[in-house]
Short mmCIF file of C-alpha atoms in Angstrom, two decimals:
data_model
loop_
_atom_site.label_atom_id
_atom_site.label_comp_id
_atom_site.label_asym_id
_atom_site.label_seq_id
_atom_site.Cartn_x
_atom_site.Cartn_y
_atom_site.Cartn_z
CA MET Y 16 176.48 47.70 105.04
CA ASN Y 17 176.24 48.87 108.60
CA THR Y 18 179.25 49.89 110.70
CA GLY Y 19 179.84 46.42 112.20
CA GLU Y 20 179.66 44.72 108.82
CA LYS Y 21 182.11 47.21 107.31
CA LYS Y 22 184.50 46.76 110.21
CA PHE Y 23 184.40 42.97 109.84
CA VAL Y 24 185.08 43.14 106.08
CA GLU Y 25 187.93 45.63 106.55
CA MET Y 26 189.49 43.55 109.34
CA LEU Y 27 189.23 40.38 107.24
CA ALA Y 28 190.74 42.13 104.21
CA ASN Y 29 193.63 43.46 106.32
CA TYR Y 30 194.23 40.05 107.89
CA THR Y 31 194.37 38.29 104.51
CA LYS Y 32 196.73 40.97 103.15
CA ASP Y 33 198.99 40.84 106.21
CA ASN Y 34 199.03 37.02 106.47
CA PRO Y 35 199.37 35.61 102.94
CA ARG Y 36 201.01 32.40 104.16
CA VAL Y 37 197.85 31.42 106.05
CA PHE Y 38 196.01 31.32 102.73
CA GLU Y 39 198.66 29.64 100.56
CA GLY Y 40 197.11 26.77 98.60
CA LYS Y 41 193.61 27.90 99.55
CA GLU Y 42 190.80 29.69 97.78
CA MET Y 43 188.77 32.09 99.89
CA TYR Y 44 185.48 33.75 99.08
CA LEU Y 45 183.40 36.14 101.15
CA LEU Y 46 179.79 36.22 100.05
CA ARG Y 47 177.17 38.72 101.19
CA ASN Y 48 173.99 36.94 102.23
CA LYS Y 49 170.72 38.67 101.42
CA SER Y 50 168.57 39.43 104.42
CA LYS Y 51 165.23 37.60 104.43
CA SER Y 52 165.74 36.13 100.95
CA GLY Y 53 169.22 34.62 101.05
CA MET Y 54 170.37 31.59 102.98
CA GLY Y 55 168.40 31.39 106.20
CA PHE Y 56 168.08 28.89 108.98
CA PHE Y 57 164.63 28.21 110.39
CA GLU Y 58 166.03 26.26 113.36
CA ALA Y 59 167.95 29.36 114.44
CA GLY Y 60 164.91 31.66 114.60
CA ASN Y 61 164.95 32.46 110.87
CA PHE Y 62 168.57 33.53 111.13
CA TYR Y 63 170.06 35.04 107.96
CA PRO Y 64 173.80 35.47 108.67
CA ASP Y 65 175.24 38.50 106.90
CA PHE Y 66 178.18 36.68 105.32
CA VAL Y 67 179.28 33.28 104.09
CA LEU Y 68 183.03 32.77 104.32
CA TRP Y 69 184.09 29.91 102.07
CA ILE Y 70 187.61 28.47 102.22
CA ILE Y 71 188.54 25.62 99.90
CA GLU Y 72 191.69 23.55 100.33
CA ASP Y 73 192.56 20.08 99.03
CA GLY Y 74 188.95 19.27 98.19
CA ILE Y 75 187.68 20.32 101.63
CA GLN Y 76 185.11 23.09 101.73
CA ARG Y 77 185.06 25.07 104.97
CA ILE Y 78 181.84 27.06 104.96
CA SER Y 79 181.36 29.53 107.79
CA PHE Y 80 178.35 31.71 108.41
CA VAL Y 81 179.42 35.01 109.94
CA ASP Y 82 177.16 37.65 111.44
CA PRO Y 83 178.53 40.92 112.84
CA LYS Y 84 175.96 42.26 115.29
CA GLY Y 85 175.31 44.01 118.55
CA LEU Y 86 174.45 41.59 121.31
CA MET Y 87 172.90 43.73 124.05
CA LYS Y 88 169.37 42.68 123.02
CA LEU Y 89 170.19 38.97 122.78
CA LYS Y 90 170.56 36.44 125.57
CA PRO Y 91 173.30 33.77 125.53
CA ASN Y 92 170.69 31.10 124.74
CA ASP Y 93 169.22 32.92 121.73
CA PRO Y 94 168.99 30.60 118.68
CA LYS Y 95 171.31 32.89 116.70
CA ILE Y 96 173.93 32.51 119.43
CA THR Y 97 173.55 28.74 119.82
CA PHE Y 98 173.55 28.18 116.05
CA TYR Y 99 177.25 27.26 116.26
CA LYS Y 100 176.04 23.91 117.68
CA LYS Y 101 173.11 23.44 115.27
CA ILE Y 102 175.32 23.94 112.23
CA LYS Y 103 177.46 21.01 113.39
CA GLU Y 104 174.32 18.82 113.31
CA LYS Y 105 173.91 19.79 109.65
CA GLN Y 106 177.55 18.93 109.06
CA ILE Y 107 176.99 15.45 110.53
CA ARG Y 108 174.00 14.92 108.22
CA LEU Y 109 176.07 16.01 105.22
CA ALA Y 110 178.89 13.66 106.25
CA SER Y 111 176.46 10.74 106.11
CA GLN Y 112 176.38 11.17 102.33
CA PRO Y 113 179.32 9.16 100.94
CA ASP Y 114 180.26 11.76 98.32
CA LEU Y 115 180.43 14.53 100.96
CA LYS Y 116 182.06 12.66 103.85
CA ASP Y 117 184.95 14.72 105.23
CA LYS Y 118 184.55 17.26 102.43
CA VAL Y 119 182.31 19.90 104.02
CA ILE Y 120 183.04 21.57 107.36
CA LEU Y 121 180.45 24.02 108.66
CA ASN Y 122 180.83 26.74 111.28
CA SER Y 123 178.91 29.75 112.52
CA PHE Y 124 180.41 32.85 114.12
CA ILE Y 125 179.01 35.98 115.72
CA MET Y 126 181.33 38.97 115.47
CA SER Y 127 180.09 41.22 118.25
CA VAL Y 128 180.07 44.98 117.85
CA THR Y 129 179.19 45.18 121.54
CA PRO Y 130 182.40 45.92 123.46
CA PRO Y 131 183.82 42.92 125.37
CA GLN Y 132 183.54 44.59 128.78
CA SER Y 133 179.86 45.43 128.27
CA LEU Y 134 179.16 41.95 127.00
CA SER Y 135 180.99 40.36 129.95
CA GLU Y 136 178.85 42.34 132.37
CA TYR Y 137 175.56 41.76 130.53
CA TRP Y 138 176.06 38.04 129.83
CA ASN Y 139 178.22 37.22 132.88
CA MET Y 140 180.56 35.38 130.54
CA ASN Y 141 184.27 36.01 129.93
CA ASN Y 142 186.09 36.13 126.57
CA ILE Y 143 187.18 32.49 126.72
CA GLU Y 144 183.62 31.30 127.40
CA ARG Y 145 182.26 33.42 124.52
CA GLU Y 146 184.97 32.30 122.12
CA MET Y 147 184.14 28.66 122.88
CA LYS Y 148 180.69 29.53 121.49
CA ASN Y 149 182.25 31.14 118.38
CA ILE Y 150 181.52 34.68 119.55
CA TYR Y 151 184.34 37.14 118.94
CA CYS Y 152 184.36 40.88 119.67
CA LEU Y 153 185.38 43.20 116.85
CA ASP Y 154 187.04 45.44 119.45
CA ASN Y 155 189.66 42.71 119.97
CA GLU Y 156 192.40 43.14 117.36
CA ASP Y 157 192.98 39.39 117.10
CA CYS Y 158 189.33 38.40 116.54
CA ILE Y 159 189.81 37.64 112.84
CA GLU Y 160 192.96 35.64 113.48
CA LYS Y 161 191.16 33.59 116.14
CA MET Y 162 188.19 32.96 113.85
CA ILE Y 163 190.39 31.92 110.90
CA ASP Y 164 192.50 29.68 113.19
CA LYS Y 165 189.34 27.98 114.41
CA ILE Y 166 188.04 27.50 110.87
CA LEU Y 167 191.31 26.06 109.58
CA SER Y 168 191.94 23.83 112.60
CA ASP Y 169 188.46 22.27 112.47
CA ASP Y 170 189.05 18.71 111.36
CA GLY Y 171 185.38 18.12 110.59
CA ASN Y 172 184.65 15.93 113.60
CA ALA Y 173 181.62 17.69 115.02
#
């Protein structure tokens, strides 16, 4: 794992350890996705997110694709960045299947290793605007909490 991936895993592990009540009654799995041979998304420029975060509660599967990465070489309209919208289209298609309706919630997150100030200057976008696009900066101590809150508050209505 690279530095950003390690930092994400460590921050997630610390958050789960420090906030056991958040995960009461839930199963959580963090899966490492294989680059170029794992789960990829053609519509997002052959995007292979580094991790799949799977939270199961009361028969609802919340599947989030998480990719820690530097963002200085990507533009805000890059398919990897806008995948947070595309994944919701997949969720809608899944929900059209009666046996999966309201049982699978999909999300995609970018966990930026690029510092927030640099990213704000480069993208001309503030933290709130980035977080609305599911982009969180690993330099922000509350990035994991915000991501988990977003995952758990998603009611599945894309």
